[in-house]
Amino acid sequence: MKAITVVPGNPDQVQVSDLPDPPPDPGTLLVQGRLLGICGTDVDIVDNGYGWPPPGRERLVIGHESLGAVLEAPKGSGFTAGDLVAGIVRRPDPVPCEPCSLGEWDFCRNGQYTERGIKELDGYGAQLWRIEPKYAIHVDVSLGDCGVLIEPASVAKAWEQTERIFTRASWRPKVALVTGAGPIGLFAALLGVQRGLEVHVLDRNSSGPKAQLVADLGASFHTGEVDDIGITPDVVMECTGHGPLVFELANVVAPDAVICLMGISSDTRSITLGLDQINKEMVLENMVLFGSVNAGRRHYQQAADALAKVDRSWLERLITRRVPMSGFVDALHKHEDDVKVVVEIGA
Ligand code: BGC
């Protein structure tokens, strides 16, 4: 079978390799890869050396945003041949720590978790892959190719966690700001709209389809500086990973606000901050600033449910470019109008 393999941190070493088919493993599903979504983490692996090949190997099969069709399924697994599936990314650590032992690998506490296509486990960028049924998510046939969006939409975790924080008081948030209109930002906006919030999305530029995609959700699109939007958000979903922005956000939010950080960046910006002032503001306004990474099984399910409720043509417009396996490197380089780029596995 063919698979996209990389040596983390070596952009010249990306290859479509011929690898042996996955060996038989009776408890698992055999899946024919169909699509692979590309995100900033893949760029970080290839260009900046984030990511770890399986122990003892130099190459990693990359890819963690998956869609495939089941070829073989064990009896009683809940899956049958022909089903569309997306794979969960993370696996619990072997110790396991308390959250991992309870299936909350997204809260792994000892850092020994593994991640398909990212950390020590081969990913889904292959024509064939195997997966244990408990790590496979059913994709409704009506979603078709848009099922590849389930993994990025598992950012539903961030909303779930945010809502849990809001249960600390009796008032409910009304105005949400999402910073960054990439796929994660657009899903964060979608999930905010589905919760009945007034959603504003801020992005660096208005070129490409993002502004219309936001408008079609019933949210408002803005460019420019946070200060200029003229809103006082109760909740912020930060999806850019631009560090200095976090502190600008702290200045514009409403009292009791929750700011959820979901983006990361390989940049190393530094700025001078009035830390005592920030400390004072956070205390006097009950502010919560928290990070959210990865997703548990229920968050993938929340993502699948959220996608099932959206107009299919809106989802289809998120997939702005398709490349064959041999075009993987091109997929890593953003074009101006890209939202989600996918690799056609097999092509
Ligand atoms: C993936 C997560 C993963 C994180 C850190 C993200 O791109 O979607 O599943 O935990 O990278 O490796």
Short mmCIF file of C-alpha atoms and ligand atoms in Angstrom, two decimals:
data_model
loop_
_atom_site.label_atom_id
_atom_site.label_comp_id
_atom_site.label_asym_id
_atom_site.label_seq_id
_atom_site.Cartn_x
_atom_site.Cartn_y
_atom_site.Cartn_z
CA MET A 1 0.00 0.00 0.00
CA LYS A 2 1.00 3.61 -0.42
CA ALA A 3 1.39 5.91 2.56
CA ILE A 4 2.61 9.47 3.10
CA THR A 5 5.69 9.27 5.29
CA VAL A 6 7.76 12.06 6.80
CA VAL A 7 10.86 12.59 8.88
CA PRO A 8 9.78 15.28 11.37
CA GLY A 9 11.65 18.52 10.79
CA ASN A 10 12.87 17.49 7.31
CA PRO A 11 10.62 19.00 4.64
CA ASP A 12 12.85 17.46 1.91
CA GLN A 13 12.12 13.96 3.19
CA VAL A 14 8.37 13.81 2.52
CA GLN A 15 7.58 10.71 0.43
CA VAL A 16 4.75 8.58 -0.83
CA SER A 17 6.25 5.26 0.34
CA ASP A 18 5.36 1.67 -0.54
CA LEU A 19 4.70 -0.04 2.77
CA PRO A 20 3.42 -3.52 3.62
CA ASP A 21 -0.35 -3.72 4.14
CA PRO A 22 -1.28 -3.65 7.84
CA PRO A 23 -0.97 -7.23 9.18
CA PRO A 24 -4.16 -9.10 10.15
CA ASP A 25 -5.46 -8.18 13.58
CA PRO A 26 -8.79 -9.85 14.34
CA GLY A 27 -10.06 -7.30 16.87
CA THR A 28 -9.70 -4.35 14.54
CA LEU A 29 -11.41 -2.74 11.58
CA LEU A 30 -9.55 -2.71 8.29
CA VAL A 31 -10.22 0.63 6.66
CA GLN A 32 -9.59 1.91 3.16
CA GLY A 33 -8.35 5.48 3.51
CA ARG A 34 -10.36 7.96 1.49
CA LEU A 35 -9.47 11.49 2.58
CA LEU A 36 -6.96 13.10 4.89
CA GLY A 37 -7.41 16.64 6.18
CA ILE A 38 -4.36 18.87 6.62
CA CYS A 39 -3.87 21.24 9.53
CA GLY A 40 -1.19 23.39 11.13
CA THR A 41 0.04 20.46 13.20
CA ASP A 42 1.05 18.64 9.99
CA VAL A 43 2.99 21.72 8.88
CA ASP A 44 4.62 21.86 12.29
CA ILE A 45 5.64 18.20 12.06
CA VAL A 46 7.15 18.48 8.60
CA ASP A 47 8.72 21.93 8.83
CA ASN A 48 9.48 22.40 12.52
CA GLY A 49 10.11 18.90 13.84
CA TYR A 50 7.05 18.64 16.11
CA GLY A 51 5.95 14.99 16.15
CA TRP A 52 7.66 11.70 16.92
CA PRO A 53 8.00 8.62 14.67
CA PRO A 54 7.23 5.24 16.26
CA PRO A 55 10.12 4.16 18.54
CA GLY A 56 13.10 2.83 16.59
CA ARG A 57 11.92 4.33 13.30
CA GLU A 58 12.96 7.39 11.37
CA ARG A 59 9.72 7.80 9.41
CA LEU A 60 6.18 8.48 10.55
CA VAL A 61 3.04 7.86 8.50
CA ILE A 62 1.53 11.31 8.88
CA GLY A 63 -2.15 12.23 9.06
CA HIS A 64 -4.66 12.58 11.86
CA GLU A 65 -7.81 14.02 10.21
CA SER A 66 -9.24 10.92 8.59
CA LEU A 67 -12.09 9.53 6.58
CA GLY A 68 -12.19 5.97 5.33
CA ALA A 69 -14.49 3.11 4.39
CA VAL A 70 -14.56 -0.09 6.43
CA LEU A 71 -13.39 -3.13 4.44
CA GLU A 72 -13.49 -5.70 7.23
CA ALA A 73 -15.10 -5.49 10.66
CA PRO A 74 -15.13 -8.03 13.49
CA LYS A 75 -18.57 -9.45 14.33
CA GLY A 76 -20.23 -7.56 17.15
CA SER A 77 -18.02 -4.50 16.67
CA GLY A 78 -20.96 -2.31 15.67
CA PHE A 79 -19.39 -1.70 12.24
CA THR A 80 -19.90 -3.44 8.92
CA ALA A 81 -18.09 -3.34 5.59
CA GLY A 82 -18.91 -0.17 3.70
CA ASP A 83 -19.41 2.02 6.79
CA LEU A 84 -17.68 5.39 6.70
CA VAL A 85 -15.46 6.06 9.70
CA ALA A 86 -13.17 8.72 11.14
CA GLY A 87 -10.38 7.73 13.54
CA ILE A 88 -9.80 9.18 16.98
CA VAL A 89 -6.29 10.67 17.23
CA ARG A 90 -5.07 10.03 20.78
CA ARG A 91 -4.49 6.77 22.66
CA PRO A 92 -4.19 6.50 26.44
CA ASP A 93 -0.79 6.31 28.04
CA PRO A 94 0.34 2.77 29.02
CA VAL A 95 0.65 3.44 32.76
CA PRO A 96 -2.21 4.64 32.67
CA CYS A 97 -2.71 7.91 34.51
CA GLU A 98 -6.11 8.46 36.12
CA PRO A 99 -7.81 10.31 33.23
CA CYS A 100 -6.41 7.86 30.64
CA SER A 101 -7.69 4.92 32.70
CA LEU A 102 -11.16 6.46 32.49
CA GLY A 103 -11.07 7.10 28.73
CA GLU A 104 -10.21 10.79 29.15
CA TRP A 105 -6.95 10.58 27.22
CA ASP A 106 -7.37 14.21 26.19
CA PHE A 107 -6.57 15.01 29.85
CA CYS A 108 -3.52 12.70 30.04
CA ARG A 109 -1.45 13.76 33.01
CA ASN A 110 1.92 12.10 32.42
CA GLY A 111 2.52 13.03 28.78
CA GLN A 112 3.00 9.41 27.74
CA TYR A 113 -0.11 9.36 25.54
CA THR A 114 0.41 8.56 21.87
CA GLU A 115 -1.30 10.16 18.84
CA ARG A 116 -1.86 8.68 15.41
CA GLY A 117 0.07 10.57 12.78
CA ILE A 118 1.65 12.84 15.40
CA LYS A 119 3.21 11.06 18.37
CA GLU A 120 4.77 7.59 18.08
CA LEU A 121 1.91 5.96 16.16
CA ASP A 122 1.46 5.80 12.41
CA GLY A 123 -1.33 7.99 11.16
CA TYR A 124 -4.14 7.78 8.68
CA GLY A 125 -2.28 9.00 5.59
CA ALA A 126 -2.29 5.49 4.13
CA GLN A 127 -4.40 3.55 1.64
CA LEU A 128 -5.14 0.99 4.36
CA TRP A 129 -5.23 1.38 8.11
CA ARG A 130 -6.42 -0.64 11.05
CA ILE A 131 -8.22 0.72 14.05
CA GLU A 132 -9.80 -0.71 17.20
CA PRO A 133 -13.58 -0.20 17.03
CA LYS A 134 -13.56 1.89 20.23
CA TYR A 135 -11.39 4.50 18.49
CA ALA A 136 -13.49 4.65 15.31
CA ILE A 137 -16.35 7.12 14.88
CA HIS A 138 -19.32 6.29 12.67
CA VAL A 139 -19.73 8.89 9.92
CA ASP A 140 -23.30 9.35 8.77
CA VAL A 141 -23.53 8.54 5.06
CA SER A 142 -25.26 11.86 4.48
CA LEU A 143 -22.01 13.63 5.43
CA GLY A 144 -20.05 11.86 2.67
CA ASP A 145 -16.63 13.41 2.18
CA CYS A 146 -17.43 16.06 4.79
CA GLY A 147 -16.88 13.32 7.38
CA VAL A 148 -13.20 14.27 7.16
CA LEU A 149 -14.20 17.41 9.09
CA ILE A 150 -15.20 15.46 12.20
CA GLU A 151 -11.72 15.54 13.74
CA PRO A 152 -11.28 19.33 13.51
CA ALA A 153 -14.90 19.76 14.64
CA SER A 154 -14.03 17.82 17.81
CA VAL A 155 -13.08 21.30 19.00
CA ALA A 156 -16.58 20.78 20.41
CA LYS A 157 -14.57 19.83 23.51
CA ALA A 158 -13.63 23.47 23.97
CA TRP A 159 -17.30 24.51 24.05
CA GLU A 160 -18.22 21.68 26.39
CA GLN A 161 -15.48 22.71 28.80
CA THR A 162 -16.41 26.38 28.50
CA GLU A 163 -20.02 25.60 29.34
CA ARG A 164 -18.91 23.64 32.37
CA ILE A 165 -17.00 26.68 33.59
CA PHE A 166 -20.04 28.88 33.13
CA THR A 167 -22.02 26.69 35.52
CA ARG A 168 -20.05 28.41 38.32
CA ALA A 169 -22.62 31.25 38.27
CA SER A 170 -26.25 31.65 37.30
CA TRP A 171 -25.88 34.13 34.40
CA ARG A 172 -25.47 32.75 30.88
CA PRO A 173 -23.17 34.10 28.14
CA LYS A 174 -24.79 35.88 25.21
CA VAL A 175 -21.96 37.33 23.12
CA ALA A 176 -19.10 35.20 21.80
CA LEU A 177 -15.97 36.28 19.98
CA VAL A 178 -14.00 33.79 17.90
CA THR A 179 -10.54 34.90 16.88
CA GLY A 180 -9.29 33.30 13.67
CA ALA A 181 -11.51 32.12 10.82
CA GLY A 182 -9.60 28.99 9.85
CA PRO A 183 -11.36 25.62 10.13
CA ILE A 184 -11.12 25.56 13.94
CA GLY A 185 -12.45 29.12 14.20
CA LEU A 186 -15.28 28.37 11.79
CA PHE A 187 -16.28 25.28 13.78
CA ALA A 188 -16.04 27.23 17.02
CA ALA A 189 -18.36 29.83 15.44
CA LEU A 190 -20.76 27.18 14.19
CA LEU A 191 -20.95 25.59 17.64
CA GLY A 192 -21.52 29.02 19.23
CA VAL A 193 -24.37 29.77 16.82
CA GLN A 194 -25.88 26.34 17.49
CA ARG A 195 -25.88 27.30 21.18
CA GLY A 196 -27.91 30.41 20.41
CA LEU A 197 -25.11 32.92 21.05
CA GLU A 198 -24.48 36.16 19.18
CA VAL A 199 -21.21 35.20 17.48
CA HIS A 200 -18.54 37.53 16.11
CA VAL A 201 -15.51 36.25 14.20
CA LEU A 202 -12.30 38.24 13.84
CA ASP A 203 -9.72 37.38 11.20
CA ARG A 204 -6.63 39.09 9.84
CA ASN A 205 -8.00 39.44 6.34
CA SER A 206 -11.26 39.28 4.51
CA SER A 207 -10.02 37.68 1.31
CA GLY A 208 -11.33 34.30 0.23
CA PRO A 209 -14.52 32.57 1.32
CA LYS A 210 -14.21 33.07 5.11
CA ALA A 211 -16.33 36.23 5.43
CA GLN A 212 -19.22 34.67 3.50
CA LEU A 213 -18.91 31.37 5.39
CA VAL A 214 -19.21 33.30 8.66
CA ALA A 215 -22.14 35.36 7.37
CA ASP A 216 -23.94 32.22 6.19
CA LEU A 217 -23.77 30.87 9.72
CA GLY A 218 -25.60 33.95 10.93
CA ALA A 219 -22.48 35.29 12.66
CA SER A 220 -20.69 38.65 12.09
CA PHE A 221 -17.30 38.85 10.41
CA HIS A 222 -14.70 41.48 11.37
CA THR A 223 -11.16 42.34 10.40
CA GLY A 224 -8.72 44.68 12.14
CA GLU A 225 -7.94 45.01 15.82
CA VAL A 226 -9.83 43.47 18.72
CA ASP A 227 -10.39 46.93 20.22
CA ASP A 228 -12.13 48.15 17.07
CA ILE A 229 -14.90 45.55 16.92
CA GLY A 230 -16.97 47.40 19.49
CA ILE A 231 -18.28 44.36 21.38
CA THR A 232 -17.77 43.17 24.94
CA PRO A 233 -17.65 39.38 24.67
CA ASP A 234 -18.76 37.10 27.49
CA VAL A 235 -16.78 34.27 25.98
CA VAL A 236 -13.82 34.13 23.61
CA MET A 237 -12.68 31.16 21.55
CA GLU A 238 -9.10 31.97 20.61
CA CYS A 239 -8.08 29.95 17.54
CA THR A 240 -5.10 31.87 16.12
CA GLY A 241 -2.35 30.86 18.54
CA HIS A 242 -1.08 34.44 18.33
CA GLY A 243 0.25 34.98 21.85
CA PRO A 244 0.03 38.79 22.11
CA LEU A 245 -3.65 38.63 21.12
CA VAL A 246 -4.46 36.71 24.30
CA PHE A 247 -3.59 39.73 26.40
CA GLU A 248 -5.47 42.13 24.14
CA LEU A 249 -8.50 39.90 24.62
CA ALA A 250 -8.17 40.10 28.38
CA ASN A 251 -8.69 43.86 28.05
CA VAL A 252 -11.92 43.74 26.06
CA VAL A 253 -13.92 40.93 27.66
CA ALA A 254 -16.93 41.40 29.94
CA PRO A 255 -16.72 40.78 33.69
CA ASP A 256 -16.81 37.03 34.52
CA ALA A 257 -15.68 36.18 30.99
CA VAL A 258 -14.16 32.90 29.92
CA ILE A 259 -11.36 32.90 27.34
CA CYS A 260 -10.57 29.51 25.83
CA LEU A 261 -7.25 29.09 24.04
CA MET A 262 -7.16 26.51 21.27
CA GLY A 263 -4.47 27.74 18.89
CA ILE A 264 -0.74 27.23 19.13
CA SER A 265 2.04 28.72 17.06
CA SER A 266 5.66 27.89 16.40
CA ASP A 267 6.49 31.62 16.60
CA THR A 268 8.47 32.91 19.57
CA ARG A 269 7.13 36.44 20.00
CA SER A 270 7.81 38.31 23.21
CA ILE A 271 6.18 41.48 24.50
CA THR A 272 6.42 43.47 27.71
CA LEU A 273 3.36 42.95 29.90
CA GLY A 274 2.04 44.64 33.01
CA LEU A 275 1.64 41.35 34.87
CA ASP A 276 0.38 42.91 38.11
CA GLN A 277 -2.27 44.77 36.12
CA ILE A 278 -3.35 41.57 34.38
CA ASN A 279 -3.40 39.75 37.69
CA LYS A 280 -5.59 42.49 39.17
CA GLU A 281 -8.01 42.45 36.22
CA MET A 282 -8.33 38.68 36.30
CA VAL A 283 -9.05 38.61 40.01
CA LEU A 284 -11.40 41.58 40.14
CA GLU A 285 -13.38 40.31 37.16
CA ASN A 286 -13.49 36.55 37.90
CA MET A 287 -11.81 36.00 34.56
CA VAL A 288 -11.01 32.47 33.39
CA LEU A 289 -8.28 31.87 30.82
CA PHE A 290 -7.84 28.22 29.94
CA GLY A 291 -6.42 25.97 27.25
CA SER A 292 -8.02 23.06 25.47
CA VAL A 293 -6.30 20.35 23.44
CA ASN A 294 -7.29 17.12 21.77
CA ALA A 295 -10.64 15.41 22.28
CA GLY A 296 -12.23 12.42 23.94
CA ARG A 297 -14.64 10.05 22.27
CA ARG A 298 -17.73 12.00 23.34
CA HIS A 299 -16.35 15.17 21.74
CA TYR A 300 -16.04 13.42 18.38
CA GLN A 301 -19.65 12.36 18.83
CA GLN A 302 -20.62 15.96 19.65
CA ALA A 303 -18.76 17.00 16.48
CA ALA A 304 -20.56 14.43 14.36
CA ASP A 305 -23.92 15.55 15.79
CA ALA A 306 -23.12 19.23 15.16
CA LEU A 307 -22.06 18.55 11.56
CA ALA A 308 -25.21 16.52 10.94
CA LYS A 309 -27.30 19.64 11.75
CA VAL A 310 -25.47 21.98 9.34
CA ASP A 311 -26.39 22.68 5.79
CA ARG A 312 -24.29 20.22 3.75
CA SER A 313 -23.37 22.86 1.14
CA TRP A 314 -21.83 25.04 3.91
CA LEU A 315 -19.63 22.12 4.96
CA GLU A 316 -18.68 21.35 1.37
CA ARG A 317 -17.49 24.94 0.92
CA LEU A 318 -14.99 24.40 3.76
CA ILE A 319 -13.10 21.89 1.62
CA THR A 320 -11.45 24.38 -0.68
CA ARG A 321 -8.74 22.23 -2.25
CA ARG A 322 -8.14 18.53 -2.94
CA VAL A 323 -4.72 17.18 -3.82
CA PRO A 324 -3.50 13.68 -4.68
CA MET A 325 -1.13 11.86 -2.29
CA SER A 326 1.82 13.05 -4.36
CA GLY A 327 0.67 16.65 -3.75
CA PHE A 328 0.94 16.41 0.04
CA VAL A 329 3.75 18.99 0.22
CA ASP A 330 1.68 21.41 -1.81
CA ALA A 331 -1.21 20.83 0.59
CA LEU A 332 1.01 22.01 3.46
CA HIS A 333 1.54 25.39 1.83
CA LYS A 334 -1.48 27.60 2.32
CA HIS A 335 -3.01 29.28 -0.68
CA GLU A 336 -4.74 32.59 -0.10
CA ASP A 337 -8.26 31.16 -0.36
CA ASP A 338 -7.70 27.89 1.50
CA VAL A 339 -9.93 26.87 4.34
CA LYS A 340 -9.49 23.08 4.56
CA VAL A 341 -7.19 21.26 2.17
CA VAL A 342 -7.65 17.51 1.87
CA VAL A 343 -5.51 14.77 0.37
CA GLU A 344 -7.27 12.14 -1.71
CA ILE A 345 -5.82 8.89 -0.46
CA GLY A 346 -5.43 6.50 -3.33
CA ALA A 347 -5.20 9.24 -5.94
C1 BGC B 1 -4.76 17.54 16.88
C2 BGC B 1 -4.95 17.04 18.30
C3 BGC B 1 -3.61 16.87 18.97
C4 BGC B 1 -2.82 18.16 18.89
C5 BGC B 1 -1.46 18.08 19.56
C6 BGC B 1 -3.91 18.78 16.89
O1 BGC B 1 -3.71 19.19 15.58
O2 BGC B 1 -6.01 17.82 16.30
O3 BGC B 1 -5.64 15.82 18.28
O4 BGC B 1 -3.78 16.49 20.32
O5 BGC B 1 -2.67 18.53 17.55
O6 BGC B 1 -0.63 17.07 19.05
#
